[in-house]
Amino acid sequence: MNSLPRGATKQQAAELILIAHQRHRGGCLCGWSELGKSLPGHQAAMLREAGLLPDEPEAARK
C-alpha cells in the first residue's frame, strides 16, 4: 500500500489501515461497499495486501 508513511512500524501501519477502513454509512471510509461482504473481511484483505497478514489458505476464502 503506497499511502503508508515511510519508516512506519508494522503496528503503526496496521493502525493506519484500520483507521482508513472504518465503517461509514453502510460501507467503508475508502468508498468500498459490497452487498453480502463483511467490513472485517475487507479490512483483513487490506492488511494482507500491505503484507501485514499472512496469506490465508484457499479453503478459508470460500
Tab-separated table of N, CA, C and O in Angstrom:
chain	number	residue	atom	x	y	z
A	1	MET	N	0.854	-1.167	0.000
A	1	MET	CA	0.000	0.000	0.000
A	1	MET	C	0.901	1.232	0.000
A	1	MET	O	1.688	1.429	0.897
A	2	ASN	N	0.773	2.075	-0.964
A	2	ASN	CA	1.715	3.174	-1.112
A	2	ASN	C	1.366	4.420	-0.300
A	2	ASN	O	2.104	5.387	-0.324
A	3	SER	N	0.254	4.418	0.454
A	3	SER	CA	-0.106	5.593	1.234
A	3	SER	C	0.434	5.546	2.664
A	3	SER	O	0.193	6.448	3.438
A	4	LEU	N	1.159	4.488	3.016
A	4	LEU	CA	1.725	4.382	4.355
A	4	LEU	C	2.982	5.235	4.451
A	4	LEU	O	3.772	5.301	3.516
A	5	PRO	N	3.173	5.893	5.590
A	5	PRO	CA	4.381	6.703	5.758
A	5	PRO	C	5.650	5.843	5.722
A	5	PRO	O	5.658	4.739	6.258
A	6	ARG	N	6.657	6.349	5.100
A	6	ARG	CA	7.943	5.649	5.047
A	6	ARG	C	8.479	5.488	6.466
A	6	ARG	O	8.436	6.415	7.260
A	7	GLY	N	8.938	4.303	6.799
A	7	GLY	CA	9.501	4.045	8.113
A	7	GLY	C	8.485	3.675	9.181
A	7	GLY	O	8.833	3.524	10.340
A	8	ALA	N	7.209	3.530	8.794
A	8	ALA	CA	6.185	3.151	9.768
A	8	ALA	C	6.430	1.723	10.232
A	8	ALA	O	6.799	0.863	9.445
A	9	THR	N	6.239	1.497	11.527
A	9	THR	CA	6.350	0.134	12.047
A	9	THR	C	5.137	-0.661	11.574
A	9	THR	O	4.144	-0.086	11.112
A	10	LYS	N	5.197	-1.986	11.713
A	10	LYS	CA	4.057	-2.809	11.319
A	10	LYS	C	2.814	-2.444	12.121
A	10	LYS	O	1.717	-2.398	11.588
A	11	GLN	N	2.986	-2.174	13.411
A	11	GLN	CA	1.835	-1.803	14.233
A	11	GLN	C	1.256	-0.473	13.762
A	11	GLN	O	0.041	-0.328	13.639
A	12	GLN	N	2.107	0.511	13.501
A	12	GLN	CA	1.618	1.812	13.032
A	12	GLN	C	0.918	1.656	11.687
A	12	GLN	O	-0.133	2.267	11.454
A	13	ALA	N	1.487	0.850	10.812
A	13	ALA	CA	0.877	0.634	9.502
A	13	ALA	C	-0.493	-0.019	9.652
A	13	ALA	O	-1.459	0.401	9.005
A	14	ALA	N	-0.592	-1.025	10.516
A	14	ALA	CA	-1.878	-1.693	10.737
A	14	ALA	C	-2.900	-0.708	11.312
A	14	ALA	O	-4.062	-0.694	10.893
A	15	GLU	N	-2.481	0.113	12.257
A	15	GLU	CA	-3.394	1.108	12.843
A	15	GLU	C	-3.887	2.085	11.782
A	15	GLU	O	-5.075	2.406	11.733
A	16	LEU	N	-2.991	2.548	10.934
A	16	LEU	CA	-3.381	3.493	9.876
A	16	LEU	C	-4.359	2.855	8.895
A	16	LEU	O	-5.325	3.492	8.463
A	17	ILE	N	-4.114	1.606	8.548
A	17	ILE	CA	-5.021	0.908	7.627
A	17	ILE	C	-6.397	0.746	8.267
A	17	ILE	O	-7.427	1.000	7.633
A	18	LEU	N	-6.427	0.333	9.532
A	18	LEU	CA	-7.716	0.141	10.194
A	18	LEU	C	-8.463	1.449	10.398
A	18	LEU	O	-9.693	1.487	10.319
A	19	ILE	N	-7.747	2.530	10.627
A	19	ILE	CA	-8.393	3.840	10.742
A	19	ILE	C	-8.988	4.250	9.399
A	19	ILE	O	-10.113	4.746	9.319
A	20	ALA	N	-8.256	4.022	8.330
A	20	ALA	CA	-8.712	4.410	6.992
A	20	ALA	C	-9.848	3.518	6.490
A	20	ALA	O	-10.559	3.892	5.560
A	21	HIS	N	-10.011	2.360	7.100
A	21	HIS	CA	-11.029	1.405	6.643
A	21	HIS	C	-12.033	1.128	7.761
A	21	HIS	O	-12.216	0.004	8.201
A	22	GLN	N	-12.681	2.203	8.218
A	22	GLN	CA	-13.723	2.110	9.234
A	22	GLN	C	-15.096	2.124	8.576
A	22	GLN	O	-15.261	2.653	7.482
A	23	ARG	N	-16.056	1.562	9.289
A	23	ARG	CA	-17.436	1.558	8.792
A	23	ARG	C	-17.935	2.995	8.653
A	23	ARG	O	-17.718	3.836	9.510
A	24	HIS	N	-18.609	3.248	7.539
A	24	HIS	CA	-19.160	4.584	7.290
A	24	HIS	C	-20.377	4.444	6.385
A	24	HIS	O	-20.249	4.037	5.229
A	25	ARG	N	-21.531	4.722	6.908
A	25	ARG	CA	-22.779	4.729	6.126
A	25	ARG	C	-22.955	3.488	5.259
A	25	ARG	O	-23.147	3.583	4.046
A	26	GLY	N	-22.831	2.330	5.857
A	26	GLY	CA	-23.077	1.084	5.135
A	26	GLY	C	-21.915	0.599	4.300
A	26	GLY	O	-22.033	-0.379	3.578
A	27	GLY	N	-20.795	1.271	4.374
A	27	GLY	CA	-19.615	0.850	3.619
A	27	GLY	C	-18.367	1.155	4.408
A	27	GLY	O	-18.319	0.991	5.615
A	28	CYS	N	-17.358	1.610	3.716
A	28	CYS	CA	-16.060	1.889	4.319
A	28	CYS	C	-15.660	3.324	3.983
A	28	CYS	O	-16.058	3.859	2.947
A	29	LEU	N	-14.860	3.933	4.842
A	29	LEU	CA	-14.396	5.300	4.574
A	29	LEU	C	-13.677	5.418	3.235
A	29	LEU	O	-13.670	6.476	2.622
A	30	CYS	N	-13.058	4.326	2.763
A	30	CYS	CA	-12.341	4.371	1.489
A	30	CYS	C	-13.290	4.314	0.291
A	30	CYS	O	-12.873	4.470	-0.845
A	31	GLY	N	-14.580	4.093	0.561
A	31	GLY	CA	-15.553	4.026	-0.518
A	31	GLY	C	-15.973	2.606	-0.853
A	31	GLY	O	-16.907	2.395	-1.618
A	32	TRP	N	-15.305	1.599	-0.291
A	32	TRP	CA	-15.649	0.208	-0.554
A	32	TRP	C	-17.014	-0.105	0.012
A	32	TRP	O	-17.364	0.316	1.095
A	33	SER	N	-17.802	-0.824	-0.746
A	33	SER	CA	-19.097	-1.292	-0.279
A	33	SER	C	-19.544	-2.411	-1.201
A	33	SER	O	-19.678	-2.204	-2.404
A	34	GLU	N	-19.716	-3.608	-0.648
A	34	GLU	CA	-20.200	-4.734	-1.435
A	34	GLU	C	-21.280	-5.437	-0.634
A	34	GLU	O	-21.041	-5.830	0.505
A	35	LEU	N	-22.447	-5.580	-1.222
A	35	LEU	CA	-23.532	-6.274	-0.544
A	35	LEU	C	-23.123	-7.708	-0.247
A	35	LEU	O	-22.533	-8.390	-1.084
A	36	GLY	N	-23.407	-8.153	0.954
A	36	GLY	CA	-23.106	-9.526	1.337
A	36	GLY	C	-21.671	-9.757	1.759
A	36	GLY	O	-21.308	-10.864	2.119
A	37	LYS	N	-20.833	-8.746	1.705
A	37	LYS	CA	-19.430	-8.867	2.110
A	37	LYS	C	-19.235	-8.131	3.431
A	37	LYS	O	-19.864	-7.117	3.681
A	38	SER	N	-18.357	-8.658	4.269
A	38	SER	CA	-18.177	-8.046	5.588
A	38	SER	C	-17.065	-7.008	5.587
A	38	SER	O	-16.066	-7.151	4.882
A	39	LEU	N	-17.255	-5.976	6.398
A	39	LEU	CA	-16.211	-4.967	6.562
A	39	LEU	C	-14.955	-5.586	7.176
A	39	LEU	O	-13.858	-5.303	6.702
A	40	PRO	N	-15.067	-6.445	8.217
A	40	PRO	CA	-13.844	-7.070	8.744
A	40	PRO	C	-13.077	-7.863	7.670
A	40	PRO	O	-11.855	-7.860	7.656
A	41	GLY	N	-13.807	-8.505	6.769
A	41	GLY	CA	-13.147	-9.214	5.677
A	41	GLY	C	-12.394	-8.253	4.764
A	41	GLY	O	-11.292	-8.540	4.300
A	42	HIS	N	-13.001	-7.112	4.509
A	42	HIS	CA	-12.366	-6.062	3.694
A	42	HIS	C	-11.113	-5.539	4.396
A	42	HIS	O	-10.061	-5.384	3.787
A	43	GLN	N	-11.234	-5.297	5.719
A	43	GLN	CA	-10.080	-4.820	6.482
A	43	GLN	C	-8.946	-5.836	6.456
A	43	GLN	O	-7.780	-5.468	6.269
A	44	ALA	N	-9.281	-7.109	6.626
A	44	ALA	CA	-8.259	-8.162	6.585
A	44	ALA	C	-7.580	-8.195	5.220
A	44	ALA	O	-6.360	-8.356	5.129
A	45	ALA	N	-8.361	-8.022	4.158
A	45	ALA	CA	-7.783	-8.009	2.812
A	45	ALA	C	-6.805	-6.847	2.648
A	45	ALA	O	-5.744	-6.999	2.034
A	46	MET	N	-7.143	-5.682	3.210
A	46	MET	CA	-6.258	-4.526	3.110
A	46	MET	C	-4.965	-4.764	3.906
A	46	MET	O	-3.875	-4.404	3.451
A	47	LEU	N	-5.081	-5.372	5.085
A	47	LEU	CA	-3.893	-5.693	5.875
A	47	LEU	C	-3.033	-6.721	5.151
A	47	LEU	O	-1.810	-6.613	5.118
A	48	ARG	N	-3.679	-7.705	4.536
A	48	ARG	CA	-2.947	-8.745	3.799
A	48	ARG	C	-2.228	-8.125	2.599
A	48	ARG	O	-1.075	-8.426	2.318
A	49	GLU	N	-2.914	-7.228	1.889
A	49	GLU	CA	-2.333	-6.555	0.718
A	49	GLU	C	-1.095	-5.745	1.107
A	49	GLU	O	-0.146	-5.637	0.338
A	50	ALA	N	-1.119	-5.195	2.316
A	50	ALA	CA	0.017	-4.406	2.799
A	50	ALA	C	1.134	-5.282	3.368
A	50	ALA	O	2.153	-4.774	3.818
A	51	GLY	N	0.920	-6.603	3.356
A	51	GLY	CA	1.945	-7.519	3.861
A	51	GLY	C	1.948	-7.646	5.371
A	51	GLY	O	2.932	-8.096	5.955
A	52	LEU	N	0.843	-7.268	6.009
A	52	LEU	CA	0.767	-7.309	7.466
A	52	LEU	C	0.033	-8.540	7.991
A	52	LEU	O	-0.023	-8.755	9.188
A	53	LEU	N	-0.547	-9.330	7.107
A	53	LEU	CA	-1.174	-10.602	7.461
A	53	LEU	C	-0.677	-11.645	6.482
A	53	LEU	O	-0.502	-11.356	5.297
A	54	PRO	N	-0.479	-12.872	6.941
A	54	PRO	CA	-0.080	-13.920	6.005
A	54	PRO	C	-1.235	-14.242	5.062
A	54	PRO	O	-2.400	-13.972	5.374
A	55	ASP	N	-0.917	-14.805	3.923
A	55	ASP	CA	-1.965	-15.234	3.000
A	55	ASP	C	-2.810	-16.296	3.675
A	55	ASP	O	-2.302	-17.144	4.401
A	56	GLU	N	-4.114	-16.232	3.434
A	56	GLU	CA	-4.988	-17.236	4.014
A	56	GLU	C	-5.078	-18.433	3.070
A	56	GLU	O	-4.936	-18.282	1.864
A	57	PRO	N	-5.312	-19.606	3.619
A	57	PRO	CA	-5.448	-20.787	2.766
A	57	PRO	C	-6.634	-20.630	1.821
A	57	PRO	O	-7.621	-19.965	2.149
A	58	GLU	N	-6.576	-21.229	0.658
A	58	GLU	CA	-7.629	-21.133	-0.353
A	58	GLU	C	-8.984	-21.544	0.226
A	58	GLU	O	-9.993	-20.912	-0.051
A	59	ALA	N	-9.024	-22.589	1.028
A	59	ALA	CA	-10.273	-23.072	1.594
A	59	ALA	C	-10.948	-22.031	2.474
A	59	ALA	O	-12.175	-21.969	2.553
A	60	ALA	N	-10.184	-21.193	3.131
A	60	ALA	CA	-10.760	-20.180	4.019
A	60	ALA	C	-11.416	-19.046	3.242
A	60	ALA	O	-12.237	-18.330	3.784
A	61	ARG	N	-11.068	-18.860	1.992
A	61	ARG	CA	-11.629	-17.765	1.184
A	61	ARG	C	-13.016	-18.081	0.658
A	61	ARG	O	-13.691	-17.226	0.175
A	62	LYS	N	-13.414	-19.344	0.717
A	62	LYS	CA	-14.710	-19.749	0.129
A	62	LYS	C	-15.827	-19.643	1.116
A	62	LYS	O	-15.733	-19.537	2.245
